[in-house]
PDB file of C-alpha atoms in Angstrom:
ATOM      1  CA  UNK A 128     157.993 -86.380  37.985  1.00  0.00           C
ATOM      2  CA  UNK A 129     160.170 -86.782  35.321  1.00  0.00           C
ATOM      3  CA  UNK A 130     162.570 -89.886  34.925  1.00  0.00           C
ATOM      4  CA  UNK A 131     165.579 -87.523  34.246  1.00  0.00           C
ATOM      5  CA  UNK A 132     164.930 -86.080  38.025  1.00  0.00           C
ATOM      6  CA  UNK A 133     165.471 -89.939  39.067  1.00  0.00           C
ATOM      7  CA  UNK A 134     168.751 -89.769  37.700  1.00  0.00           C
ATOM      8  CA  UNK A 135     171.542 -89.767  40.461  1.00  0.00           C
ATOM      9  CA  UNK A 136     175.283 -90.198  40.812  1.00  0.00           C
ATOM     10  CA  UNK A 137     176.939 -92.996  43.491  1.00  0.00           C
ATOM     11  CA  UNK A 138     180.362 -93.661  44.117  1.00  0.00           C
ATOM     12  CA  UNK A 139     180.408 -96.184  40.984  1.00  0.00           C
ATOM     13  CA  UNK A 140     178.628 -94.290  38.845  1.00  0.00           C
ATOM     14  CA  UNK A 141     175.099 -92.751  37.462  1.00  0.00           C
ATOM     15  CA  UNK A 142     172.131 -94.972  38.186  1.00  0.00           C
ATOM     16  CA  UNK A 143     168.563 -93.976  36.815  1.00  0.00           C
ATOM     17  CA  UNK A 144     165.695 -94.886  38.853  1.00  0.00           C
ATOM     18  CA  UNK A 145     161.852 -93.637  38.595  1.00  0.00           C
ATOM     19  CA  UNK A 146     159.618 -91.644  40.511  1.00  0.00           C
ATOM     20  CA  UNK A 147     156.097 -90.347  41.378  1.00  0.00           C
ATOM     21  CA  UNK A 148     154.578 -87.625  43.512  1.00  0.00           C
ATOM     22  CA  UNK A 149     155.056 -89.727  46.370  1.00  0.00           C
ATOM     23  CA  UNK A 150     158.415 -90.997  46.290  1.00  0.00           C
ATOM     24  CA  UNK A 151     161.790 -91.971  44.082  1.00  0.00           C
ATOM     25  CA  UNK A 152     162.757 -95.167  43.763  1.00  0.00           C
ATOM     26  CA  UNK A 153     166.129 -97.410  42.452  1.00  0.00           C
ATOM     27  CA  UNK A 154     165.916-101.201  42.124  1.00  0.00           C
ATOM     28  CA  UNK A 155     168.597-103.201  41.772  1.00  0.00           C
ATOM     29  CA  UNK A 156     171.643-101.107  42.161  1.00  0.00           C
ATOM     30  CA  UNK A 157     174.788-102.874  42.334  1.00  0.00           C
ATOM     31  CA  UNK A 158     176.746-102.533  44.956  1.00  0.00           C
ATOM     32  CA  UNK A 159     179.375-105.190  44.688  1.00  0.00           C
ATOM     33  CA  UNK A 160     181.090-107.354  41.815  1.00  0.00           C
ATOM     34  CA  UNK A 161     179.262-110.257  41.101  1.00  0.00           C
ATOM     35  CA  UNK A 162     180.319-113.146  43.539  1.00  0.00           C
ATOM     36  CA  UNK A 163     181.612-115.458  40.341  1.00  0.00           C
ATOM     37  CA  UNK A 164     184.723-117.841  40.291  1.00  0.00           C
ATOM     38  CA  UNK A 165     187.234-116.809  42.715  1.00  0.00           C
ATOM     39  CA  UNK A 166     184.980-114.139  44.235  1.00  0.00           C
ATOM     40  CA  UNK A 167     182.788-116.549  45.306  1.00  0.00           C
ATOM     41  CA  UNK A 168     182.623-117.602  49.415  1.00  0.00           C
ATOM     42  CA  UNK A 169     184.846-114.271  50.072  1.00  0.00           C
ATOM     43  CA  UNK A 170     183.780-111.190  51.214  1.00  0.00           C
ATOM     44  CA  UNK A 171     182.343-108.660  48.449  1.00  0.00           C
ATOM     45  CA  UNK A 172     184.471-106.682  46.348  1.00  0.00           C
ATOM     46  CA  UNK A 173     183.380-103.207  45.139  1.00  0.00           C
ATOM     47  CA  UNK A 174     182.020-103.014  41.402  1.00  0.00           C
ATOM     48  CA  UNK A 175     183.667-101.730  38.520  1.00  0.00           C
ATOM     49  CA  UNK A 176     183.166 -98.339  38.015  1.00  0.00           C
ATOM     50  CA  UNK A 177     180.679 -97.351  35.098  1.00  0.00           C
ATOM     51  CA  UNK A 178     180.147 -93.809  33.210  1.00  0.00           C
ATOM     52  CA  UNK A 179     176.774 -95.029  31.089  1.00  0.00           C
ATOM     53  CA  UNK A 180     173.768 -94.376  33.505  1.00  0.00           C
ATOM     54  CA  UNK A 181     173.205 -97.525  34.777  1.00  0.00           C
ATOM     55  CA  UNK A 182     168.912 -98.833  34.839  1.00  0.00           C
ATOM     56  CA  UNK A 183     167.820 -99.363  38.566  1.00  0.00           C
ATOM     57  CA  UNK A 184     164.132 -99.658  37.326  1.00  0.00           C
ATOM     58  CA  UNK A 185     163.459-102.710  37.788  1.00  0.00           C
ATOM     59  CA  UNK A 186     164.461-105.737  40.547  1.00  0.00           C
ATOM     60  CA  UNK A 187     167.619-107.282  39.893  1.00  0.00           C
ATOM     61  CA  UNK A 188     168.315-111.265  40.387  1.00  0.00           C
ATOM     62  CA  UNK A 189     167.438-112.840  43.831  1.00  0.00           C
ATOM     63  CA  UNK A 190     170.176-114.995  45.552  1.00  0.00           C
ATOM     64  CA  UNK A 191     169.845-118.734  44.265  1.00  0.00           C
ATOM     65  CA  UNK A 192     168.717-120.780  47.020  1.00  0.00           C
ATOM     66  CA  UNK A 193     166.726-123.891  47.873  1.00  0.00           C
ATOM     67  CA  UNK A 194     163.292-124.595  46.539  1.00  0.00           C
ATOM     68  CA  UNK A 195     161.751-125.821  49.870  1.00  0.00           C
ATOM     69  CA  UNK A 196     158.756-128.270  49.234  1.00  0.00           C
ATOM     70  CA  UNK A 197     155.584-127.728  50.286  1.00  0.00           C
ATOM     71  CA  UNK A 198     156.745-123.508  50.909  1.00  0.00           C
ATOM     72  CA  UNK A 199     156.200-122.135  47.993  1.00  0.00           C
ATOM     73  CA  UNK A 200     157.876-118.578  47.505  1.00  0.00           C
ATOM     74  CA  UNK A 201     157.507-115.793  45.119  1.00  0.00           C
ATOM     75  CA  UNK A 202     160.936-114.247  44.830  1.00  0.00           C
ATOM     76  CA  UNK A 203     159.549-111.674  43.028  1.00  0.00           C
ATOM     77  CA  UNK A 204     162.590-112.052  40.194  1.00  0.00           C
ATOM     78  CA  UNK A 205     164.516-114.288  38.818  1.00  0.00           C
ATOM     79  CA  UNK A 206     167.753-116.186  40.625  1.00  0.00           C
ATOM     80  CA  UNK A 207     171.143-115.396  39.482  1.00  0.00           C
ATOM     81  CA  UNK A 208     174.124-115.077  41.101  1.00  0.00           C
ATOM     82  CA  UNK A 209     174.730-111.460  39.998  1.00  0.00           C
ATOM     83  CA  UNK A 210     172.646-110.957  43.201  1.00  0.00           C
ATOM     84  CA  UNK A 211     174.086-108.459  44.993  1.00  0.00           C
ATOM     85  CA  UNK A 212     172.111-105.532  44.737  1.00  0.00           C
ATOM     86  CA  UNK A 213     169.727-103.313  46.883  1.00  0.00           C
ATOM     87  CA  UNK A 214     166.721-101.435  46.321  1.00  0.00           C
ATOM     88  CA  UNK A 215     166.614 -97.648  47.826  1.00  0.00           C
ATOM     89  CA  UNK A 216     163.244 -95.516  48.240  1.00  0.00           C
ATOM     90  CA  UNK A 217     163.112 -92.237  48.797  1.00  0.00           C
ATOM     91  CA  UNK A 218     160.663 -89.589  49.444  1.00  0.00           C
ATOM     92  CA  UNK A 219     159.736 -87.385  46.315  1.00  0.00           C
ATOM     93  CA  UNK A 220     161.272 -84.047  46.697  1.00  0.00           C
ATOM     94  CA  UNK A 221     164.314 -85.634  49.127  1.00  0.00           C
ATOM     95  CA  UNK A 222     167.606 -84.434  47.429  1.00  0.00           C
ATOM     96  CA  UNK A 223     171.278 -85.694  47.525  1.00  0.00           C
ATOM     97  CA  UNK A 224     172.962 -84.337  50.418  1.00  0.00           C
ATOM     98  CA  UNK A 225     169.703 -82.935  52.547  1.00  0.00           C
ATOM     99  CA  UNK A 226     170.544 -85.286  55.868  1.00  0.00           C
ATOM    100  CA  UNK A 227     167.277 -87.310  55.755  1.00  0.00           C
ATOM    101  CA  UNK A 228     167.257 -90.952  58.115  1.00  0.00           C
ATOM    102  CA  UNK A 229     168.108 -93.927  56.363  1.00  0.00           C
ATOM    103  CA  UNK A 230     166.291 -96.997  57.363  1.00  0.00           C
ATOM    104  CA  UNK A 231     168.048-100.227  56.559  1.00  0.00           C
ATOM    105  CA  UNK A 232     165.919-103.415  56.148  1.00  0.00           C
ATOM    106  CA  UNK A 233     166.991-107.050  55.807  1.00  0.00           C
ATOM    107  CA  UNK A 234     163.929-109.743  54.495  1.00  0.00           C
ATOM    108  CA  UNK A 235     163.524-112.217  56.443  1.00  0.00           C
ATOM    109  CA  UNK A 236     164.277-116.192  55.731  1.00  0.00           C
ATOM    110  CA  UNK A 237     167.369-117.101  58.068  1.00  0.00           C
ATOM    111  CA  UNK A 238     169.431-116.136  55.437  1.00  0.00           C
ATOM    112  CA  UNK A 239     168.433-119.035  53.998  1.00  0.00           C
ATOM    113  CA  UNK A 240     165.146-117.505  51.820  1.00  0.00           C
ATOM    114  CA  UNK A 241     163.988-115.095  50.343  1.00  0.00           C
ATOM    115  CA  UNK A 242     164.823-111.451  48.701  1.00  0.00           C
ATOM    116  CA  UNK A 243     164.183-107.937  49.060  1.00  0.00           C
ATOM    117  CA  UNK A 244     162.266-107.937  45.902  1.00  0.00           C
ATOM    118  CA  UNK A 245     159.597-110.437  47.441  1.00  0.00           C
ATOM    119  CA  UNK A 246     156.041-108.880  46.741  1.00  0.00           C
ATOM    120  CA  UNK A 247     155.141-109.177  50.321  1.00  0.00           C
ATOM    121  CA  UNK A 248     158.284-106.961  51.101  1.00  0.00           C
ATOM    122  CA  UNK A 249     159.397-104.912  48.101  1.00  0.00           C
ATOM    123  CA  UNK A 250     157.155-101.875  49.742  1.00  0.00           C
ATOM    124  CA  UNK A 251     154.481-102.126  46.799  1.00  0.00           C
ATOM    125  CA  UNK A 252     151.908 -99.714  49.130  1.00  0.00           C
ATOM    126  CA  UNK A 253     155.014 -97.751  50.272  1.00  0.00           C
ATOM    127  CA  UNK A 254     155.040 -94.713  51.730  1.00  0.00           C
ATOM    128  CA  UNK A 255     153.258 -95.893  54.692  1.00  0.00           C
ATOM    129  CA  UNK A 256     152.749 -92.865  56.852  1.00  0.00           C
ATOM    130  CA  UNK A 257     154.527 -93.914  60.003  1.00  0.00           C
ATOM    131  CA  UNK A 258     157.986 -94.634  57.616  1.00  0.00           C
ATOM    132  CA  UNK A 259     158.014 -90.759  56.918  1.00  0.00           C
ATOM    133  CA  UNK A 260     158.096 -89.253  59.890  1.00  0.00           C
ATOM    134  CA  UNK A 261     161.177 -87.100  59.895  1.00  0.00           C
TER     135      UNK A 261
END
């Protein structure tokens, strides 16, 4: 599949993702400002709109949090607090607008650890079978 086909447009703005026979994935697509100085402790604000096609390729920045001893966690990216971003997969051949199921997963940790780009959660063997049944 090529990356172009990956390519789609949100509320925000374009965001280019990558794919494979299987399925289409985005990583790291922002969906709120970054919770900085005055944003910070308050409910999210929306981004700022972009017109350059934004890279969802890759994980972005997990939530800083405590390092817990003797639990040692693989975050699976770097903390930042530009962390507020989400990770969509969808099945190859799925188009904008067809009225597929969305499935919404949190990670676990008590919202205390962990991220949704955690190997052991970022759907690395995705698509299981029993997820596509539509």
């Amino acid at each position: 599949m090529a990356i172009d086909d990956c390519v789609v447009e949100t509320s925000y703005g374009p965001v280019r993702g990558t794919g494979d026979v299987r399925a289409k994935t985005w990583k790291g697509v922002r969906y709120a400002a970054p919770p900085l100085r005055d944003l910070r402790f308050r409910a999210p604000q929306p981004p700022q709109r972009w017109t350059e096609v934004a890279d969802a390729t890759s994980f972005g920045p997990a939530c800083p949090q405590p390092v817990v001893p003797n639990m040692p966690l693989d975050l699976g990216a770097p903390q930042g607090e530009d962390c507020l971003r989400l990770n969509i997969w969808a099945p190859a051949g799925v188009e904008p607008g067809d009225g597929k199921p969305v499935m919404v997963w949190l990670h676990g940790g008590a919202y205390l650890l962990g991220s949704g780009s955690q190997p052991s959660t970022t759907a690395g063997a995705w698509p299981p079978a029993a997820t596509w049944w539509w």
